[in-house]
Short mmCIF file of C-alpha atoms and ligand atoms in Angstrom, two decimals:
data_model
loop_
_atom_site.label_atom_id
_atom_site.label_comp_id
_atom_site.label_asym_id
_atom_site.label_seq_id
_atom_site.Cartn_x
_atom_site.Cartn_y
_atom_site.Cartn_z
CA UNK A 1 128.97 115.96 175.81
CA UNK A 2 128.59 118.67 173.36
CA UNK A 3 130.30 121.45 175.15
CA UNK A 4 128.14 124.58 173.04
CA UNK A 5 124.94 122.96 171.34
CA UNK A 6 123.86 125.76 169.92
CA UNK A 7 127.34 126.42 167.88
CA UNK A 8 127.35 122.64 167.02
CA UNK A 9 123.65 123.01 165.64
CA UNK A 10 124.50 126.55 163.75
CA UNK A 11 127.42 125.03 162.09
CA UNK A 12 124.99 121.97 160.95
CA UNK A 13 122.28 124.11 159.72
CA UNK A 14 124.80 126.18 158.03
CA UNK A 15 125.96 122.84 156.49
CA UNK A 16 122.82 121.91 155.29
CA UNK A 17 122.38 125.25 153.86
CA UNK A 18 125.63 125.27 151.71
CA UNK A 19 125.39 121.84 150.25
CA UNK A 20 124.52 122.81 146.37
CA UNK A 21 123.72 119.05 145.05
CA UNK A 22 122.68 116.43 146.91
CA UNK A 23 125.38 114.27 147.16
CA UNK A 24 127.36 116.99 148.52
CA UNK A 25 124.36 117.01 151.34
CA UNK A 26 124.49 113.38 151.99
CA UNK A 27 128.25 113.92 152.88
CA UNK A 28 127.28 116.57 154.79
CA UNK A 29 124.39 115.07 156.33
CA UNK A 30 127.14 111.83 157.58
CA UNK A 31 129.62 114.43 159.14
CA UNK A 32 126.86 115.86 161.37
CA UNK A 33 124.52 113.35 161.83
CA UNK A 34 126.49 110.65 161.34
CA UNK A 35 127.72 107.44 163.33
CA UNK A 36 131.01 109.51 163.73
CA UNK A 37 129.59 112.87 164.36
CA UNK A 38 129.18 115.50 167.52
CA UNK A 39 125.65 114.12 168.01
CA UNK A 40 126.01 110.43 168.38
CA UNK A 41 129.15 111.21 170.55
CA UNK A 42 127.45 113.21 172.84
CA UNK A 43 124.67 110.64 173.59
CA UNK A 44 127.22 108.63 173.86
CA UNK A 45 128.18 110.18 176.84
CA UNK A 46 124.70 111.29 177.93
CA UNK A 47 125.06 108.24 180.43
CA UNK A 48 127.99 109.27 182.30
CA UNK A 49 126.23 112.85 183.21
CA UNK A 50 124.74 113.30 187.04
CA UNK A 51 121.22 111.62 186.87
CA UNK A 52 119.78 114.86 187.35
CA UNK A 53 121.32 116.79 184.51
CA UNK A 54 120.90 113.88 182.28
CA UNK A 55 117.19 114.54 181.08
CA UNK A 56 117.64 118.20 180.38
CA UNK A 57 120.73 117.16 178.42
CA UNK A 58 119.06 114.29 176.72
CA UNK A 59 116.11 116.38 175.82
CA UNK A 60 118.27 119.39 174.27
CA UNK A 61 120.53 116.72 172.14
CA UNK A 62 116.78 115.35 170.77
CA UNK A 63 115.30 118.73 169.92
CA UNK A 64 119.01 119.87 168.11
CA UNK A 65 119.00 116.16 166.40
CA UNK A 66 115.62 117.27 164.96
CA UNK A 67 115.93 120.72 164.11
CA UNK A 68 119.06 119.40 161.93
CA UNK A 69 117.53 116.72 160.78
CA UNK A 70 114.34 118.81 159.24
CA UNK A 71 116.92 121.60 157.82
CA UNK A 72 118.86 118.73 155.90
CA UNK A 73 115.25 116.77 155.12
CA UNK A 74 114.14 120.17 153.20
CA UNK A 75 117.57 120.81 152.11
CA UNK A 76 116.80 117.65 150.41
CA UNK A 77 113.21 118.65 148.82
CA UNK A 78 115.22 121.42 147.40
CA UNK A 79 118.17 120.14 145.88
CA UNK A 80 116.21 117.27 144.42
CA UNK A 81 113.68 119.28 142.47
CA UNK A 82 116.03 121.51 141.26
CA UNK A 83 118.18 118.32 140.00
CA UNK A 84 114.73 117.16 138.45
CA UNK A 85 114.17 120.10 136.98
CA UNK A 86 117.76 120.12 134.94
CA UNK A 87 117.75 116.72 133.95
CA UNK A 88 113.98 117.29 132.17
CA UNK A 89 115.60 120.65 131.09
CA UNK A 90 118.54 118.78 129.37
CA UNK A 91 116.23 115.75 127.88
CA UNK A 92 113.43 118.00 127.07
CA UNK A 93 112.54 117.66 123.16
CA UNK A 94 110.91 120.53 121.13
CA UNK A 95 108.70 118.63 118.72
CA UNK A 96 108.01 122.14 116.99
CA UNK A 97 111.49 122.91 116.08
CA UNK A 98 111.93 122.66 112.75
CA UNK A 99 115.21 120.60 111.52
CA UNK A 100 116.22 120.33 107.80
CA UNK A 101 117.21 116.32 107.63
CA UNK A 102 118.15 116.52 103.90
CA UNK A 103 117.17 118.29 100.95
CA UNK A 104 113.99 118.31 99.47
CA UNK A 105 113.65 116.70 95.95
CA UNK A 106 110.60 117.49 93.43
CA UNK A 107 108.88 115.36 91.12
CA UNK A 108 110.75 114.50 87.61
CA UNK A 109 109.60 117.15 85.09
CA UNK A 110 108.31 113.82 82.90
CA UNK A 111 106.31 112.88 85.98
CA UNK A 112 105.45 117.33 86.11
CA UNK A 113 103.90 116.77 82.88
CA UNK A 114 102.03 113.72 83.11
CA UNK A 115 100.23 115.37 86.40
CA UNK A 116 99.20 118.81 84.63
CA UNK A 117 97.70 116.91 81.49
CA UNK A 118 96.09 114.46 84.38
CA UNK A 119 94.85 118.12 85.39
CA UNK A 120 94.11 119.39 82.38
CA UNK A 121 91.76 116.28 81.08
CA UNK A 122 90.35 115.55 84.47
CA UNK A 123 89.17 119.34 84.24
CA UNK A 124 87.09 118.88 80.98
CA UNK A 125 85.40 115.64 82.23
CA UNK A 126 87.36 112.89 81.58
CA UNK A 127 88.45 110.57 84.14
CA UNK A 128 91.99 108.19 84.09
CA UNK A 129 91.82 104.46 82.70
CA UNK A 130 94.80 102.36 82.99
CA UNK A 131 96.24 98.60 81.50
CA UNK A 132 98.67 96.72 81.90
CA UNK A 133 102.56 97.15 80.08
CA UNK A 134 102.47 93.51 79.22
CA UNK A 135 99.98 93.21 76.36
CA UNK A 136 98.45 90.57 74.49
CA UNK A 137 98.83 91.18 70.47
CA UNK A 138 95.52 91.33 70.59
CA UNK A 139 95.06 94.15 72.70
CA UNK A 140 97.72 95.97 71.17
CA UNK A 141 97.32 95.15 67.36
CA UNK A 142 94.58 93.00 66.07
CA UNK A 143 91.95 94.40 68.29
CA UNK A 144 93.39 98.11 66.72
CA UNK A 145 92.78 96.90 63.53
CA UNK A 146 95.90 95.48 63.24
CA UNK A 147 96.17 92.07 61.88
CA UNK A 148 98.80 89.89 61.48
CA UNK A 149 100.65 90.62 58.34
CA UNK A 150 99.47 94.14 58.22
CA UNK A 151 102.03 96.59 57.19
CA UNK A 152 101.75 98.48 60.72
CA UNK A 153 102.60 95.78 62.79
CA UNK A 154 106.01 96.19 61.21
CA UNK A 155 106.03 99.79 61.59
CA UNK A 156 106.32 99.43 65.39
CA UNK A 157 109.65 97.98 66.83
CA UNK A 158 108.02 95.84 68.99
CA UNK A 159 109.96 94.08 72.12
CA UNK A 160 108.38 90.67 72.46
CA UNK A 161 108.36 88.85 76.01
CA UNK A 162 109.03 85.19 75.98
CA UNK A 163 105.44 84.18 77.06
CA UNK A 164 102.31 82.24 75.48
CA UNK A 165 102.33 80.78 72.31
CA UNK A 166 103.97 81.71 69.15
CA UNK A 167 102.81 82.36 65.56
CA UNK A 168 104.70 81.11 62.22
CA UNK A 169 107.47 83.80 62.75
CA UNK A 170 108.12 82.54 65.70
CA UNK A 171 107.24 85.19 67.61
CA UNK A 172 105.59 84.97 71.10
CA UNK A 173 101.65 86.88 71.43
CA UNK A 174 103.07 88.75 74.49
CA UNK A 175 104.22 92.07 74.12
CA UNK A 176 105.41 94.94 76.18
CA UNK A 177 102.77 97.32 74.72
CA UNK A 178 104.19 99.44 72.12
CA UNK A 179 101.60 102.74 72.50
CA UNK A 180 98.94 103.33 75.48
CA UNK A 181 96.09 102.28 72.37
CA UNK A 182 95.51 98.88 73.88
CA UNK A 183 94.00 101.12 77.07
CA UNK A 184 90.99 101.98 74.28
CA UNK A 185 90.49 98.26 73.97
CA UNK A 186 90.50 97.62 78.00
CA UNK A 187 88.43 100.37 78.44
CA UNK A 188 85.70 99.58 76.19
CA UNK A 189 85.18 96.20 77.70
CA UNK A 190 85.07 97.15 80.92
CA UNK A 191 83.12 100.22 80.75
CA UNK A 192 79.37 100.62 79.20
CA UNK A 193 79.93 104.02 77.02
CA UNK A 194 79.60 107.01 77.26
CA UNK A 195 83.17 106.88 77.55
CA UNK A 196 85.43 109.83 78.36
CA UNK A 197 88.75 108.54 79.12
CA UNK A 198 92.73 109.23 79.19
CA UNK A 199 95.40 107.40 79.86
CA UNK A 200 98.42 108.34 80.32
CA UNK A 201 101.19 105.46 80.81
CA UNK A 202 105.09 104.01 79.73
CA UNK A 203 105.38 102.43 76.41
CA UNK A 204 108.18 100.08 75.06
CA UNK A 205 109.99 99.98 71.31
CA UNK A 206 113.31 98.63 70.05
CA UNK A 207 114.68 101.42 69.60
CA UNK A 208 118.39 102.57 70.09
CA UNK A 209 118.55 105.97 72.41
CA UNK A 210 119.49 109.10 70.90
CA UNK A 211 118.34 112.54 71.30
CA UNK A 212 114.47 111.92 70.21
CA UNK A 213 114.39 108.31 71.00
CA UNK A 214 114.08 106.06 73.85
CA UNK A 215 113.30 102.40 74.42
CA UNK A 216 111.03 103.49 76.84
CA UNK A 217 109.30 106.49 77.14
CA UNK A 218 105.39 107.89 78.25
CA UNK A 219 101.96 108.33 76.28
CA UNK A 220 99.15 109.72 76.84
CA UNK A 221 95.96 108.27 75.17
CA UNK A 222 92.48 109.75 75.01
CA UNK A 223 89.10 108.11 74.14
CA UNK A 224 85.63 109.63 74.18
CA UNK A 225 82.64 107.21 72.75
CA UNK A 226 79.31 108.95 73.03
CA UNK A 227 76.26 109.22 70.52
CA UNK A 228 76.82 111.49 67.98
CA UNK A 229 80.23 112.26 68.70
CA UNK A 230 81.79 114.35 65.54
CA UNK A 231 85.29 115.02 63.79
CA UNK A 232 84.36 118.83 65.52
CA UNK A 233 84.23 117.07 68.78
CA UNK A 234 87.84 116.05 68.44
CA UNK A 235 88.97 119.06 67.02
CA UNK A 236 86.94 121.14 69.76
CA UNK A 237 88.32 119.14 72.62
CA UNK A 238 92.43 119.27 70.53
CA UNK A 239 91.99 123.22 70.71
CA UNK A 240 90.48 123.06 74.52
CA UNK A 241 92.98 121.24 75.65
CA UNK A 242 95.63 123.36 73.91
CA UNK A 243 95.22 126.52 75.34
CA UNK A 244 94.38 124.42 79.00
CA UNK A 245 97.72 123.22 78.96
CA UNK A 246 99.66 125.23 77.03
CA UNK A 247 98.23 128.75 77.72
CA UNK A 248 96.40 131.69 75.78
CA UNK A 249 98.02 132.26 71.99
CA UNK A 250 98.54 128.69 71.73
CA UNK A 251 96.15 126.88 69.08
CA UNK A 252 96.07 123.65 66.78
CA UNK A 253 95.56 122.48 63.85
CA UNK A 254 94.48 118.63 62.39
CA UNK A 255 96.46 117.52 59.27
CA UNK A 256 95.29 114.54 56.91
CA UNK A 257 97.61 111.34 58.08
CA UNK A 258 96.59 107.47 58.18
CA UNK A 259 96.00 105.12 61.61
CA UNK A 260 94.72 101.77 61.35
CA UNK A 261 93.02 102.50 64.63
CA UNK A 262 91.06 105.21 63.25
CA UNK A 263 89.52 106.48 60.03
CA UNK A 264 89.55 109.32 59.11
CA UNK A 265 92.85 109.86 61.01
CA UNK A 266 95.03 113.10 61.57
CA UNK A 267 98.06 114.25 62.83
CA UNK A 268 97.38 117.43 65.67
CA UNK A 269 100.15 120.51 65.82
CA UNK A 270 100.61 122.78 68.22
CA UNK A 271 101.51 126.75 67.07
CA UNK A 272 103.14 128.71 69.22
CA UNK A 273 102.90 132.75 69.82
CA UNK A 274 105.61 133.10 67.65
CA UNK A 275 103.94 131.25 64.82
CA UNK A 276 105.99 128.33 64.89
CA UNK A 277 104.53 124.61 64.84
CA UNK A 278 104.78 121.48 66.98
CA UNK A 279 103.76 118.35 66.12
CA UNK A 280 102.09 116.58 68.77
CA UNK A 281 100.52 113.49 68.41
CA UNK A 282 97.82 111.56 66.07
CA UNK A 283 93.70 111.42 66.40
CA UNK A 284 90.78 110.70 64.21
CA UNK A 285 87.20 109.14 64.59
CA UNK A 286 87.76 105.29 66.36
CA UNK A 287 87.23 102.92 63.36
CA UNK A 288 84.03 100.98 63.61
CA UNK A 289 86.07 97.80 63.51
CA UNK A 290 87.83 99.12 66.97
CA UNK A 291 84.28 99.66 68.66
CA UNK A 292 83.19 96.51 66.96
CA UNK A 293 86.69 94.79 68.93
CA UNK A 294 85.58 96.57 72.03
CA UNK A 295 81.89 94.91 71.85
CA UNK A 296 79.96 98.54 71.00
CA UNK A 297 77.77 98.66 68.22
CA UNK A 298 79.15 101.34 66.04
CA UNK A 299 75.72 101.49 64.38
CA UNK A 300 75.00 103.16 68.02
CA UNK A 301 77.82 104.74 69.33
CA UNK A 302 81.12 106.96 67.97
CA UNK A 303 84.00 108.17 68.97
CA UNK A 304 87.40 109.67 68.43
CA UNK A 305 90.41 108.87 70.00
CA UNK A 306 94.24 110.98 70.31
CA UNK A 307 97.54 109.72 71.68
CA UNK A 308 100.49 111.55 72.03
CA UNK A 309 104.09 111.52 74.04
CA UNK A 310 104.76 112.81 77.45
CA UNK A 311 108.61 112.92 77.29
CA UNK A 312 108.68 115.48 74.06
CA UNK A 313 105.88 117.76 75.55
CA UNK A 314 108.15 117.77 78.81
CA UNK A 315 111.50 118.77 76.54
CA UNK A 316 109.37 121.56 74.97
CA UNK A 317 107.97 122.74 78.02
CA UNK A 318 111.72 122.83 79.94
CA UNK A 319 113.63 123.93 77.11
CA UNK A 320 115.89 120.51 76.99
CA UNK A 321 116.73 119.38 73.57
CA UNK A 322 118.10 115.76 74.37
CA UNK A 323 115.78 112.87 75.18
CA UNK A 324 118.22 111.17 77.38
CA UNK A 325 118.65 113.78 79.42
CA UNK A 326 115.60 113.30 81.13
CA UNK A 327 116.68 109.55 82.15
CA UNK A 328 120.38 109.56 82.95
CA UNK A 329 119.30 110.80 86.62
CA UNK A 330 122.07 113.19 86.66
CA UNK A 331 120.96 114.99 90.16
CA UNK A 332 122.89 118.23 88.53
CA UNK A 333 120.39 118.15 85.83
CA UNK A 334 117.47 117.50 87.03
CA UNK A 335 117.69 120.40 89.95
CA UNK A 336 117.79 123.01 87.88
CA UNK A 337 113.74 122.58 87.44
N1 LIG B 401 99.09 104.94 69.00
C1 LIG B 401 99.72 105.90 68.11
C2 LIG B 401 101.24 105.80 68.26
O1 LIG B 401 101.69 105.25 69.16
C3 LIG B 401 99.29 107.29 68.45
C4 LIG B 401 97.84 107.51 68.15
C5 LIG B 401 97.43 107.93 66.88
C6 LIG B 401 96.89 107.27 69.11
C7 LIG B 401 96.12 108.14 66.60
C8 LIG B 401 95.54 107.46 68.81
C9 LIG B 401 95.15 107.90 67.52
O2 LIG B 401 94.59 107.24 69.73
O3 LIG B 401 93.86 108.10 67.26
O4 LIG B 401 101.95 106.30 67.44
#
């Protein structure tokens, strides 16, 4: 028997008390309760009391059992919420914490430009056409008023692709288009005018790359066909877009120059606050045989058309002065925009 009950259920509850995790309780809990422990022992021995002193005894060993057992049962309730509570604590995530993963590119100043004259045009009405950087010859010569033979045709370095049939030269009537023109053509077929178009794109020539050429580089084409449309039109909408894109002091100018594409034709310069000029791309009136190519009546309709590059507004614009630059991919170079 259990010689002082009271000191053997103190010391438990004390137990209970101290235990700071709850494995520590459970071997706790086994050295007080257990098989080997005071308690079982003294039942144990319960039977060899005087029959008269054996209930009492029984009764107090039951009510101690229980009073120990409910200290280390909410012992228990404690430690395990409190484990709970760390372990969520330790796997909690903060999904509003902001982390930097890696650094944060921008757009390639080529790809800048193209967006702000998408911008620009889409501001003053027009809306974005596209075609496709395989061409027929048709769509990117004859159809310009380009025939086989003509003089132009040579003009352009053209890469040929190895697809459909081929003329007397030899030469296939696939091309990868040489200028975004062929768009015009697409465009009118597709769309009843009026017509109020750009399209800005990648064009292909055989060219070797130095510091104002590139094999491949970017165009932007424009095409309005309306009734009535003028040679003021064209020069209204040259000077809108000019000081659109390029700011307040800038202004343009149309000089005399020949497209098969267009008749008349001009060249378009830019001239900047300090007086100095750029020359920016090529426009005129669309040549009746284009509309005609197109399937509109030029007896009906007219229109002018522009085209001009993306990479060499881009250069201006960022100060660079060597074509390649912009397509080496040199990470060094193209942060500092
Ligand atoms: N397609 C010409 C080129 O690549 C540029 C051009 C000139 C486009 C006059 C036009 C135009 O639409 O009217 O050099």
């Amino acid at each position: 028997m259990i010689d002082d009950l009271s000191s053997f259920t103190a010391a438990a509850l004390a137990a209970a008390e101290r235990a700071h995790t709850t494995d520590e309780l459970h071997q706790l809990e086994l050295i007080h309760l257990g098989k080997e422990g005071p308690l079982l022992a003294a039942r144990k021995a319960l039977g060899s009391l005087p029959a008269e002193q054996r209930k009492d005894a029984g009764q107090a060993l039951n009510s101690a059992r229980e009073q120990v057992e409910t200290a280390f049962a909410a012992r228990r309730g404690e430690l395990e919420s409190a484990e709970r509570a760390a372990q969520f604590e330790f796997e909690r995530l903060d999904l509003t914490e902001v982390v930097d993963y890696s650094p944060v590119g921008h757009a390639h100043i080529v790809t800048q430009a193209w967006e702000e004259l998408e911008d620009v045009f889409l501001g003053m009405g027009f809306r974005v056409a596209e075609g496709p950087e395989v061409e027929t010859d048709w769509h990117n010569f004859d159809a310009l008023n380009i025939p086989k033979g003509h003089p132009a045709r040579d003009g352009f370095d053209t890469i040929y692709v190895d697809y459909g049939p081929r003329d007397e030269d030899g030469r296939s009537n696939t091309v990868l288009r040489t200028h975004t023109s062929p768009v015009q053509i697409r465009t009118m077929l597709t769309q009843e005018p009026p017509i109020y178009v750009i399209a800005p794109g990648r064009v292909f020539r055989r060219d070797t790359a130095d510091a104002t050429h590139m094999p491949v580089f970017h165009q932007i084409e424009g095409l309005v066909v309306d009734r009535h449309i003028s040679l003021a039109d064209l020069a209204g909408t040259i000077e809108a877009f000019t000081t659109a894109y390029f700011g307040e002091g800038f202004s343009s100018r149309l000089r005399p120059n020949h497209f098969p594409f267009t008749e008349p034709s001009a060249e378009f310069d830019i001239q900047r606050p300090d007086g100095s000029w750029l020359e920016l791309g090529g426009c005129g009136m669309v040549h009746p045989n284009v509309l005609r190519a197109g399937g509109i009546d030029p007896e009906e309709w007219s229109g002018f058309a522009f085209g001009f590059g993306i990479d060499r507004l881009a250069l201006m614009k960022f100060g660079v002065d060597d074509l390649r630059d912009l397509f080496t991919n040199d990470i060094r170079f193209l942060s500092q925009f």
